PDB file of C-alpha atoms and ligand atoms in Angstrom:
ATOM      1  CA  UNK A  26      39.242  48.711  -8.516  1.00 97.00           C
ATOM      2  CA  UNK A  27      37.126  48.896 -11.961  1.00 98.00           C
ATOM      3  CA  UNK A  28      34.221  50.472 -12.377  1.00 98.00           C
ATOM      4  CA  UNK A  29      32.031  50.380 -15.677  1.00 98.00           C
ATOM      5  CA  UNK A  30      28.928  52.995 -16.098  1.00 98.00           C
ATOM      6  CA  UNK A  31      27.017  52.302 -19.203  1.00 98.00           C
ATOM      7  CA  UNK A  32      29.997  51.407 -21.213  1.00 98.00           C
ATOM      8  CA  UNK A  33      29.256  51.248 -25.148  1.00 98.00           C
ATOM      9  CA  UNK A  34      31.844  50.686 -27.644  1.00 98.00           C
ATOM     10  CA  UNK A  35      31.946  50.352 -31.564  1.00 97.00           C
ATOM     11  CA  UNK A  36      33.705  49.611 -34.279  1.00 96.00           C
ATOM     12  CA  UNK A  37      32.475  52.182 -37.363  1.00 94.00           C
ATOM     13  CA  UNK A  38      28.653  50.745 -37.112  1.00 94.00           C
ATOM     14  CA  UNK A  39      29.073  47.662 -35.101  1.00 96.00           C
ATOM     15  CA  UNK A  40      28.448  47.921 -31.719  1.00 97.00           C
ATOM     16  CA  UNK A  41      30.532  45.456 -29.424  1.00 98.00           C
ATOM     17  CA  UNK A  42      29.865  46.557 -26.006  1.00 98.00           C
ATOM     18  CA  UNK A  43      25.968  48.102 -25.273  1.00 98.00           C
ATOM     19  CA  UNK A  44      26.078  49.255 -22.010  1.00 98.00           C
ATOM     20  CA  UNK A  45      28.427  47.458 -19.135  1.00 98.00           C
ATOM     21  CA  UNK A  46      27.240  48.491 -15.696  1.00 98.00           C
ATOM     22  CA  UNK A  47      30.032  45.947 -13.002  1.00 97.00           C
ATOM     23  CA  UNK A  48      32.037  46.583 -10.819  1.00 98.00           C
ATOM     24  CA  UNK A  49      35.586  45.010  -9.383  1.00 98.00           C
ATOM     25  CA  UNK A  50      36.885  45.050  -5.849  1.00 98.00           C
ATOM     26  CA  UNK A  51      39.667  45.304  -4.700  1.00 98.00           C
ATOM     27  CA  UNK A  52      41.250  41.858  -4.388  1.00 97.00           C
ATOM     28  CA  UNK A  53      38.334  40.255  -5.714  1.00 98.00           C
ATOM     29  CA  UNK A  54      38.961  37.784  -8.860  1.00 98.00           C
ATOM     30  CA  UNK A  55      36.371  38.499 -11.103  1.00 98.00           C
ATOM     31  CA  UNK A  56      35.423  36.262 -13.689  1.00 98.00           C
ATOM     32  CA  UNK A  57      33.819  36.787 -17.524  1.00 98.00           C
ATOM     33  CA  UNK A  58      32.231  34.158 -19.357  1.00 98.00           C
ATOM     34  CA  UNK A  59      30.312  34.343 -22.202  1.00 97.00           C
ATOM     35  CA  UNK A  60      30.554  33.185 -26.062  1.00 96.00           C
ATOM     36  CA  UNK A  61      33.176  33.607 -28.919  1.00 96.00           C
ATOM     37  CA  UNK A  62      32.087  37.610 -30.165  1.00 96.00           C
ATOM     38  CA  UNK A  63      30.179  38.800 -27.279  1.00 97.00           C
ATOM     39  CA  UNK A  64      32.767  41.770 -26.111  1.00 98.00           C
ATOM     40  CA  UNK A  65      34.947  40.036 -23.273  1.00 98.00           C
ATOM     41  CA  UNK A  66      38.130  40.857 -24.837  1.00 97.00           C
ATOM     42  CA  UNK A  67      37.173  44.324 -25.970  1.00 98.00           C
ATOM     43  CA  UNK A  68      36.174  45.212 -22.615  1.00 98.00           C
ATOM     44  CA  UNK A  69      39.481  44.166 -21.295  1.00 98.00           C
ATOM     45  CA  UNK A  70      41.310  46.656 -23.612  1.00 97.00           C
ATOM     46  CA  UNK A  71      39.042  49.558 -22.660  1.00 97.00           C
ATOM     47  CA  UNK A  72      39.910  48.717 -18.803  1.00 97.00           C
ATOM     48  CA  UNK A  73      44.016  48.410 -20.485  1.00 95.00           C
ATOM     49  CA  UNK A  74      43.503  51.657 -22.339  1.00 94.00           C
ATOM     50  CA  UNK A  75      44.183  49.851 -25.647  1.00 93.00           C
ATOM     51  CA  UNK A  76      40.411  51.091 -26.581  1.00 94.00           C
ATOM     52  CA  UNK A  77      38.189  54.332 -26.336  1.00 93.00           C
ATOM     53  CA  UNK A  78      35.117  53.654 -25.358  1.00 95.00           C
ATOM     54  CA  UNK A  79      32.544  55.732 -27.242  1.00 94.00           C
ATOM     55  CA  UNK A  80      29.876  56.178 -24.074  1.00 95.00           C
ATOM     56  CA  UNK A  81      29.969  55.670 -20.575  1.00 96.00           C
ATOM     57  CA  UNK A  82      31.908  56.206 -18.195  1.00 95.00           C
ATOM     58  CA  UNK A  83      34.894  53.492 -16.993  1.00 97.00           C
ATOM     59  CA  UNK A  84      37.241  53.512 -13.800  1.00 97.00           C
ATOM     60  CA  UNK A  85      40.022  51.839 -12.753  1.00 97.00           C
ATOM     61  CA  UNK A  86      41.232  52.280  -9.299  1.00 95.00           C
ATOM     62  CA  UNK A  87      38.864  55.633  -8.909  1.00 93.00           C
ATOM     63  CA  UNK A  88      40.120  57.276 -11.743  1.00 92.00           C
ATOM     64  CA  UNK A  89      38.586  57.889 -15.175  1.00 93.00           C
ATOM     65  CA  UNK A  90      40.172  55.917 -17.985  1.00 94.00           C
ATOM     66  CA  UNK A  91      41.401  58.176 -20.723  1.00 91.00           C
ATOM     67  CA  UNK A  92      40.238  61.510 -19.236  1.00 91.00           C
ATOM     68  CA  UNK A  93      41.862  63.372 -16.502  1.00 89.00           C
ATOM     69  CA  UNK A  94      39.184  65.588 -14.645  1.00 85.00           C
ATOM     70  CA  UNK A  95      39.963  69.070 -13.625  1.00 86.00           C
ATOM     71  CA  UNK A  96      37.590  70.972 -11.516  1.00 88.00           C
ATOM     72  CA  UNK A  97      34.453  69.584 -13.807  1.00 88.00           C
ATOM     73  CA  UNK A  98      36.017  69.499 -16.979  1.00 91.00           C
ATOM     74  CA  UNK A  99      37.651  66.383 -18.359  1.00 88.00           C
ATOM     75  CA  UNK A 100      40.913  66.295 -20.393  1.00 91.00           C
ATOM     76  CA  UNK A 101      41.764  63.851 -22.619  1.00 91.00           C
ATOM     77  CA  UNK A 102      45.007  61.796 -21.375  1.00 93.00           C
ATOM     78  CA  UNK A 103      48.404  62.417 -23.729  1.00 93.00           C
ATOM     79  CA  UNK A 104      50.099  59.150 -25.056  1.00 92.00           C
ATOM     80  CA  UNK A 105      52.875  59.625 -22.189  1.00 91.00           C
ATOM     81  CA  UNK A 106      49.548  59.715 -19.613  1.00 92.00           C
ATOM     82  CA  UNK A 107      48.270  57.063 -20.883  1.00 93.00           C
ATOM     83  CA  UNK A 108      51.344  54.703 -20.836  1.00 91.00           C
ATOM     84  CA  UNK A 109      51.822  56.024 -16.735  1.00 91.00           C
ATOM     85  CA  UNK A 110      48.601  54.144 -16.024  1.00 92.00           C
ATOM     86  CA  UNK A 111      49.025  51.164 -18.146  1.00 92.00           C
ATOM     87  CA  UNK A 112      51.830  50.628 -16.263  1.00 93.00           C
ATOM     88  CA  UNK A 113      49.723  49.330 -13.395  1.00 95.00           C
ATOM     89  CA  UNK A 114      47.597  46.676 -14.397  1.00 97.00           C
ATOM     90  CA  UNK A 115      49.378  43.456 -16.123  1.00 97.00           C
ATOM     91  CA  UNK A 116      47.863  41.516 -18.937  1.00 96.00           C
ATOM     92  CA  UNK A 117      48.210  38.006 -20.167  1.00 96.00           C
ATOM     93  CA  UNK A 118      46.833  37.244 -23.409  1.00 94.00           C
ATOM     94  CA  UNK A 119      45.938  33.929 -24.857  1.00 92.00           C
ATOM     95  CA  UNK A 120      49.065  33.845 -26.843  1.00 89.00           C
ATOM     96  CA  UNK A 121      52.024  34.376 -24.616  1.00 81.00           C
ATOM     97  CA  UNK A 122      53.983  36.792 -26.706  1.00 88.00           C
ATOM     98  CA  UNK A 123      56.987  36.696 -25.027  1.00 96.00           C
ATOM     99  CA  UNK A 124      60.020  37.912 -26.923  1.00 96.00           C
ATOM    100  CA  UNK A 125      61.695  35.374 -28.431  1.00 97.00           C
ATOM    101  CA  UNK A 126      65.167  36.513 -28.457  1.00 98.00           C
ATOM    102  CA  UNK A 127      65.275  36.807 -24.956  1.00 98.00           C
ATOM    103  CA  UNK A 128      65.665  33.968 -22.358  1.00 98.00           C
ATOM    104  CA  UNK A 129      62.622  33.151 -19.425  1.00 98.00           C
ATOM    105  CA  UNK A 130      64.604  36.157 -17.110  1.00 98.00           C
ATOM    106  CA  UNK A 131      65.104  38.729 -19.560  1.00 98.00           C
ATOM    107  CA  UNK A 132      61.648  38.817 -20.430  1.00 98.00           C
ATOM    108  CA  UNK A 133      60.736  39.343 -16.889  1.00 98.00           C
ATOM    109  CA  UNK A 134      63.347  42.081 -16.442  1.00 98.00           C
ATOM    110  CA  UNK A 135      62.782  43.978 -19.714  1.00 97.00           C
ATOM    111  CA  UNK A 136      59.695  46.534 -18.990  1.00 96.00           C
ATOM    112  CA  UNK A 137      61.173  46.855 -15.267  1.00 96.00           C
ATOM    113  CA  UNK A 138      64.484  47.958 -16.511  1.00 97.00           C
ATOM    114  CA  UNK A 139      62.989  49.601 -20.375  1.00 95.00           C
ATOM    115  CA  UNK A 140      60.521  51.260 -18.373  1.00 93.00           C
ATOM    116  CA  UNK A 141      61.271  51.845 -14.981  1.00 92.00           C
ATOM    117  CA  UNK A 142      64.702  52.806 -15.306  1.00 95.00           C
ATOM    118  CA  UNK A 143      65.204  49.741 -12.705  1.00 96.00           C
ATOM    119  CA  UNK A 144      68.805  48.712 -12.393  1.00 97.00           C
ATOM    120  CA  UNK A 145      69.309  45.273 -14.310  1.00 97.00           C
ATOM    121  CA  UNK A 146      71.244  43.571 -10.931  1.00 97.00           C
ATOM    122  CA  UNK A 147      67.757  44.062  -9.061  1.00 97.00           C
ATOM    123  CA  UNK A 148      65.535  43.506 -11.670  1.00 97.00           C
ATOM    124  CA  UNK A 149      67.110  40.534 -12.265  1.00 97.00           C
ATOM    125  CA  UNK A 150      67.298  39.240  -8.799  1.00 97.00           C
ATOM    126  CA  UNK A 151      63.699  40.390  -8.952  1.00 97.00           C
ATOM    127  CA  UNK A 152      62.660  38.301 -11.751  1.00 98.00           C
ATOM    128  CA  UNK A 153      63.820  35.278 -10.581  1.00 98.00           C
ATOM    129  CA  UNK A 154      61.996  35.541  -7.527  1.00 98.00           C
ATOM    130  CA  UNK A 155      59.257  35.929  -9.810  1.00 98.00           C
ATOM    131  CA  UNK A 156      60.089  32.573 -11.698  1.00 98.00           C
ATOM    132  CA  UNK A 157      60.556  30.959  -8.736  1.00 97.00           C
ATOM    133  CA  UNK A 158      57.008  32.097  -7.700  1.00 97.00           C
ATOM    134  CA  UNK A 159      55.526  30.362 -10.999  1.00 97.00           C
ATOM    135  CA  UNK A 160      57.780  27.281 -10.483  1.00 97.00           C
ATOM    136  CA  UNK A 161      60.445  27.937 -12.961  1.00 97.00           C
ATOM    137  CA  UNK A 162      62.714  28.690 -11.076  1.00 96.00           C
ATOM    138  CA  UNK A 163      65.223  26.546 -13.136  1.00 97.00           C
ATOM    139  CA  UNK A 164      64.208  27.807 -16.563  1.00 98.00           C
ATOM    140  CA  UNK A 165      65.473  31.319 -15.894  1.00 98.00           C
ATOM    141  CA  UNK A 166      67.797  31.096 -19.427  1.00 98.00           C
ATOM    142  CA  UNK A 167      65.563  28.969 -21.076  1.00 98.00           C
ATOM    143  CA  UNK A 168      64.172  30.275 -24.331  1.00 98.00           C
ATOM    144  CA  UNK A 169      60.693  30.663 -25.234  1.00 97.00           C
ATOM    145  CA  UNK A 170      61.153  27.902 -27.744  1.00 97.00           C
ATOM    146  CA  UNK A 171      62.858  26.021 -24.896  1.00 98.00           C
ATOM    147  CA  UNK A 172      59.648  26.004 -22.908  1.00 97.00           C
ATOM    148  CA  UNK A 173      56.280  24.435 -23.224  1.00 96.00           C
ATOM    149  CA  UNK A 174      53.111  26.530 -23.803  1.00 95.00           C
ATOM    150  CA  UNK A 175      52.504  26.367 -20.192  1.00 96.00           C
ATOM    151  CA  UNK A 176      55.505  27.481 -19.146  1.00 97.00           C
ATOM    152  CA  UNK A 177      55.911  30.344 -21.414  1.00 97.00           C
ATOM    153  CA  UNK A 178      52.577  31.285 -20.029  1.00 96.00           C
ATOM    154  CA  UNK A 179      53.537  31.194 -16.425  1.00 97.00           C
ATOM    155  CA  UNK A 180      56.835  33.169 -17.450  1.00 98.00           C
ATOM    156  CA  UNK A 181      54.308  36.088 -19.219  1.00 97.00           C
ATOM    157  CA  UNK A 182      52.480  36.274 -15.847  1.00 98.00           C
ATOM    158  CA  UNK A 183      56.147  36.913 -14.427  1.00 98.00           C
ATOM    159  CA  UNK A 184      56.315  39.437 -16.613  1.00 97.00           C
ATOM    160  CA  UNK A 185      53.355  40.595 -15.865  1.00 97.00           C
ATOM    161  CA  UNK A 186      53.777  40.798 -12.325  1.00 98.00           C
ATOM    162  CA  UNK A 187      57.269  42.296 -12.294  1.00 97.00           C
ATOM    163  CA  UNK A 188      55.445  45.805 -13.058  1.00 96.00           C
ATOM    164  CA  UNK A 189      53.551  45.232  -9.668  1.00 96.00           C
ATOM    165  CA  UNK A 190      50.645  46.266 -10.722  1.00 97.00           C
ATOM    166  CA  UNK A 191      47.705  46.812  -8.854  1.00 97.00           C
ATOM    167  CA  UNK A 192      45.447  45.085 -11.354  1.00 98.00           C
ATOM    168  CA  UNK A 193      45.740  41.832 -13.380  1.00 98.00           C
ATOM    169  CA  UNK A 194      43.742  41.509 -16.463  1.00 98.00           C
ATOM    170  CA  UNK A 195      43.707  37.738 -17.865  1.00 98.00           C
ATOM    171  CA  UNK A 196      42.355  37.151 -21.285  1.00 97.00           C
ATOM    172  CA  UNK A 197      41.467  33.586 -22.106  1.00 97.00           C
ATOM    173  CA  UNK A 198      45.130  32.513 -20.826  1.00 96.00           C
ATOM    174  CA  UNK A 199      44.718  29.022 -20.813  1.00 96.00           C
ATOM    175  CA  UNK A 200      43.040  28.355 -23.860  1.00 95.00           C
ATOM    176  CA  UNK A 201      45.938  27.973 -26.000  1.00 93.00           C
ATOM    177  CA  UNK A 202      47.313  25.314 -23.732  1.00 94.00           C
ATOM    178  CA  UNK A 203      47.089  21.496 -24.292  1.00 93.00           C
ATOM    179  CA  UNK A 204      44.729  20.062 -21.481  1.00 92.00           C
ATOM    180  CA  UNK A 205      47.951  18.618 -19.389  1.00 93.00           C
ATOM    181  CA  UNK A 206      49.078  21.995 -19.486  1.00 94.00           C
ATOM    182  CA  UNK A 207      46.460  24.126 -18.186  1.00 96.00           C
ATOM    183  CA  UNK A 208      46.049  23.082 -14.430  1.00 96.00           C
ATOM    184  CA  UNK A 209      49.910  24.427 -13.801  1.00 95.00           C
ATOM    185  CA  UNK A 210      48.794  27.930 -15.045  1.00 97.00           C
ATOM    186  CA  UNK A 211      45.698  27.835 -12.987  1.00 97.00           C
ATOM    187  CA  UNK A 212      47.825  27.095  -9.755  1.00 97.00           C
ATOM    188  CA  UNK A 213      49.382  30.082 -10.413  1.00 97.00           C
ATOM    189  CA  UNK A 214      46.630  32.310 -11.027  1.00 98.00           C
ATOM    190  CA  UNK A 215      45.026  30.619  -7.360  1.00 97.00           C
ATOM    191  CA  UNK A 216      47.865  31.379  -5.753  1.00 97.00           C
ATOM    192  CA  UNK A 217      47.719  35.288  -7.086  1.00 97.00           C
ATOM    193  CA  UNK A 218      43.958  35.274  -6.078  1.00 97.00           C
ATOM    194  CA  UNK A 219      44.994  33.773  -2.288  1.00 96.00           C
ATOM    195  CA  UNK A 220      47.501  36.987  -1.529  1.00 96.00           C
ATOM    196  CA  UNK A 221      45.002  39.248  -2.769  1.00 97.00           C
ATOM    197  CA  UNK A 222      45.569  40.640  -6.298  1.00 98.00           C
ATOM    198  CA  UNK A 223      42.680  42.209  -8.168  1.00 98.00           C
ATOM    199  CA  UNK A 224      42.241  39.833 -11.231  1.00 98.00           C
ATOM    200  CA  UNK A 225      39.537  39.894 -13.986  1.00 98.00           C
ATOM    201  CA  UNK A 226      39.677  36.576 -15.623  1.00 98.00           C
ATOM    202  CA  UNK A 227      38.475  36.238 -19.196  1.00 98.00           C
ATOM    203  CA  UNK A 228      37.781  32.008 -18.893  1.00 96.00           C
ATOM    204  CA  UNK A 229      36.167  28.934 -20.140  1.00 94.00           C
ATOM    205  CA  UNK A 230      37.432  26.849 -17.193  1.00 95.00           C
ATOM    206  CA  UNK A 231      34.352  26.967 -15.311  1.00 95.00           C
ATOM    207  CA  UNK A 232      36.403  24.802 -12.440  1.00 95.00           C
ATOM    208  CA  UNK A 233      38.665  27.622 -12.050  1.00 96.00           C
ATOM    209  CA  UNK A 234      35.422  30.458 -12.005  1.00 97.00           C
ATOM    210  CA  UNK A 235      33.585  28.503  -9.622  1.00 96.00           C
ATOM    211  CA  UNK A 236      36.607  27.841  -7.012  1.00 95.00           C
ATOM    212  CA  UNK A 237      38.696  31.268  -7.303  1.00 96.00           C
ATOM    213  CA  UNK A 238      36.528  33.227  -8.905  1.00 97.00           C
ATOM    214  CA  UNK A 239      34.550  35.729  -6.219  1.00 97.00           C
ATOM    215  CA  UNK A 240      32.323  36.902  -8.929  1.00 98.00           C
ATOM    216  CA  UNK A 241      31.067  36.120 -12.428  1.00 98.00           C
ATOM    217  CA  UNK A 242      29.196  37.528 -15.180  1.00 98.00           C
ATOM    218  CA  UNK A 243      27.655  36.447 -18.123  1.00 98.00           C
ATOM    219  CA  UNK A 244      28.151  38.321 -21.294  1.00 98.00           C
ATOM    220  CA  UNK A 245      26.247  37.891 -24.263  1.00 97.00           C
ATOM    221  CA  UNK A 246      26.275  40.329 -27.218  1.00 97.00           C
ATOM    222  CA  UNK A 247      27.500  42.925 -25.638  1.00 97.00           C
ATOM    223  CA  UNK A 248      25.344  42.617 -22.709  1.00 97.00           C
ATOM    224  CA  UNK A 249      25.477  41.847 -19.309  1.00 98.00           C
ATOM    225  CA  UNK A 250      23.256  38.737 -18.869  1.00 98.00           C
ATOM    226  CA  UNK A 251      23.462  37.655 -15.451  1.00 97.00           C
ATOM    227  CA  UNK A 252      25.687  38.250 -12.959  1.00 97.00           C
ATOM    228  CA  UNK A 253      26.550  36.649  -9.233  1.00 97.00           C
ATOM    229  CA  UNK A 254      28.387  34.550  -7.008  1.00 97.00           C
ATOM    230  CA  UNK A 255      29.716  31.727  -9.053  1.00 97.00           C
ATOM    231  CA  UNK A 256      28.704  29.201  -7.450  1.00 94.00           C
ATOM    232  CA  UNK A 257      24.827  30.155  -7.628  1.00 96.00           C
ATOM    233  CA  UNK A 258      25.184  31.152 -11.302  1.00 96.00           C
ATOM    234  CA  UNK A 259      27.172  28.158 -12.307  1.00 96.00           C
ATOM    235  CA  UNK A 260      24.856  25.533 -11.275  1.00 94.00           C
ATOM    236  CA  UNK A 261      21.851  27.494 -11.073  1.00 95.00           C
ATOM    237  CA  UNK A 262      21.819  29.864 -13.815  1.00 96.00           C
ATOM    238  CA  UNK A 263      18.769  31.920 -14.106  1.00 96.00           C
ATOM    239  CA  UNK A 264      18.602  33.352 -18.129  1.00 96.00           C
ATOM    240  CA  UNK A 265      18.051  30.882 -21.020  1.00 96.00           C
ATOM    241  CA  UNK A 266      21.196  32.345 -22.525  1.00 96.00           C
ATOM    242  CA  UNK A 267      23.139  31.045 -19.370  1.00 96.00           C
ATOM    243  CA  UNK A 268      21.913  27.924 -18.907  1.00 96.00           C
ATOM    244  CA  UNK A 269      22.583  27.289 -23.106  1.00 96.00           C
ATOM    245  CA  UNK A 270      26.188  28.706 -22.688  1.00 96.00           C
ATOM    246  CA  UNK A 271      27.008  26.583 -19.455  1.00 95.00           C
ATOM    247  CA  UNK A 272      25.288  23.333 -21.448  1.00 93.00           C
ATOM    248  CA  UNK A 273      27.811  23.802 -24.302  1.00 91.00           C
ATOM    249  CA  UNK A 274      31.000  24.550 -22.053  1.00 87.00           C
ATOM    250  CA  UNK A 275      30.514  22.572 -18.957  1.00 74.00           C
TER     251      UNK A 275
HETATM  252  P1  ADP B  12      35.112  37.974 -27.300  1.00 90.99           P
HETATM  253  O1  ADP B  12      36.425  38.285 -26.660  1.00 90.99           O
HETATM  254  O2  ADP B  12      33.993  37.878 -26.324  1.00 90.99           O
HETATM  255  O3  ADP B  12      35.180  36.762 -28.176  1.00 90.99           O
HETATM  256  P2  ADP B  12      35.623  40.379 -28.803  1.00 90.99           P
HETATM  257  O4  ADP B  12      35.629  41.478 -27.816  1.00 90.99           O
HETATM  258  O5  ADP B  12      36.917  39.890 -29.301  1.00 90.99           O
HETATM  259  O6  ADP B  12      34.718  39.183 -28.251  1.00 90.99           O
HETATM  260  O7  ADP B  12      34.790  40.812 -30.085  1.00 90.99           O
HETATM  261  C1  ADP B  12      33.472  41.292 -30.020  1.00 90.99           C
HETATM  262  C2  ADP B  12      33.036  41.707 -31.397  1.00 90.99           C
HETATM  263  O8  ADP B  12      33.775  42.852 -31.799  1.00 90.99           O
HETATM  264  C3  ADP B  12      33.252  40.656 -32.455  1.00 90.99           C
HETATM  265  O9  ADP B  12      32.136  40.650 -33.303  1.00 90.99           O
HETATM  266  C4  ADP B  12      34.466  41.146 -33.193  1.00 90.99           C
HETATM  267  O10 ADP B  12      34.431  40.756 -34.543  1.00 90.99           O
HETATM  268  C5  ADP B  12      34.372  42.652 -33.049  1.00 90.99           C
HETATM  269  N1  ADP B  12      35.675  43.318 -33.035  1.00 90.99           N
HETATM  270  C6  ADP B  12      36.645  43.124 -32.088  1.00 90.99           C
HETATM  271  N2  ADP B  12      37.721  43.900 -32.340  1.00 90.99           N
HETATM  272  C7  ADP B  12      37.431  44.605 -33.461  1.00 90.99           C
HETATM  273  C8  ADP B  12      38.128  45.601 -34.233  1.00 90.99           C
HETATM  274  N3  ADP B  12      39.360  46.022 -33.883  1.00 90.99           N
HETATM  275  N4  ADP B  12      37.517  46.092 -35.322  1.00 90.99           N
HETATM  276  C9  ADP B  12      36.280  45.689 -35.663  1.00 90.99           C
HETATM  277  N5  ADP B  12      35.563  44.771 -34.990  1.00 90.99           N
HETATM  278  C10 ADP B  12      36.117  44.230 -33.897  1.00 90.99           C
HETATM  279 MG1   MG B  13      38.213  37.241 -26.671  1.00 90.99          MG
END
């Protein structure tokens, strides 16, 4: 489902990302862990299109981000290209950023009806199956400021899902949370991972990568440290770098 080749990316003279070789499966949840600065999030907006990468070569569901390839030639993506594929894989972001005008169901029906062209009577009935499915189900006219952290996270996964995409990208979504909140949003997330959705996960809730998580990596400045099943290179990391991280987090 993602594929990374040698992936660099900078910033002017700063290079963030020196060379990502991983790869996703379909259905697998995939898990990145490394320190504050070391490129997780960047990565996650090259796979979202929100960044060119400056070397490399990066695919998501067998095609080439940004570049459409004609015989062997490859072609840039237009704006309206580019907004197509986004439309298939959902993000959630450490900060919910839902809109706060709008009540737990209208978020969830916006991009579906905005977007889509989706009628609002089945997006709507659509969205709060969704809400249901994160266990709101009674906040559906709620406002954001009506709803805890935790549950305005588990309504931007909603909203994230109502796109069905075929790819969910997580950054750091439960670090924002007070500790009594997190475990809900986690549920969630398990039960995504148990029907079979893609996920890359963007954590520090080593719990979480060890149980769901299929595979892990380590990044560290812009590397790819070590890499595995979590469970072997959670409790038996192999790298210095690993073992310091997991000291500091676990
Ligand atoms: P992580 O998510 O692992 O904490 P990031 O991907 O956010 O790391 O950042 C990696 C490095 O790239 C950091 O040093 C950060 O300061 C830098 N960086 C991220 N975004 C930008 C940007 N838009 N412009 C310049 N530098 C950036
Ligand atoms: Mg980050």
């Amino acid at each position: 489902m993602v594929k990374a080749e040698g992936v660099h990316k900078s910033y002017g003279a700063v290079e963030v990302l020196k060379g990502i070789d991983l790869e996703v499966a379909p259905g697998e949840v995939f898990c990145l862990i490394g320190p504050s600065g070391s490129g997780k999030s960047t990565f996650l907006r090259c796979i979202n299109h929100l960044e060119k990468i400056n070397a490399g070569r990066l695919y998501v569901d067998g095609e080439l981000v940004g570049y459409r390839q004609q015989g062997n030639k490859l072609y840039e993506l237009k704006d309206r290209e580019v907004a197509a594929k986004r439309r298939d894989i959902g993000m959630v972001f450490q900060r919910f950023n839902l809109f706060p005008h709008m009540t737990a169901v209208e978020n969830v029906m916006e991009a579906p009806v905005q977007v889509k062209g989706e009628s609002k009577a089945v997006a709507r009935e659509r969205a709060l199956k969704l809400l249901d499915r994160v266990g709101l189900a009674d906040k559906g006219g709620n406002y954001p400021s009506q709803l805890s952290g935790g549950q305005q996270q588990r309504v931007a996964i909603a909203r994230a899902l109502a796109m069905e995409p075929k790819l969910m990208l997580f950054d750091e979504p439960t670090s924002a949370l007070d500790p009594e909140l997190v475990g809900d949003v986690l549920d969630v997330m398990r039960d995504l991972a148990e029907d079979g959705m893609t996920m890359v996960v963007v954590t520090h809730e080593m719990g979480f990568a060890r149980e769901v998580g299929d595979s892990v990596v380590f990044m560290d400045g812009g590397v790819v440290v070590e890499a595995g099943n979590p469970r072997e290179v959670l409790t038996n990391p192999q790298h210095e770098r690993t073992k310091s991280f997991l000291s500091k987090v676990l």
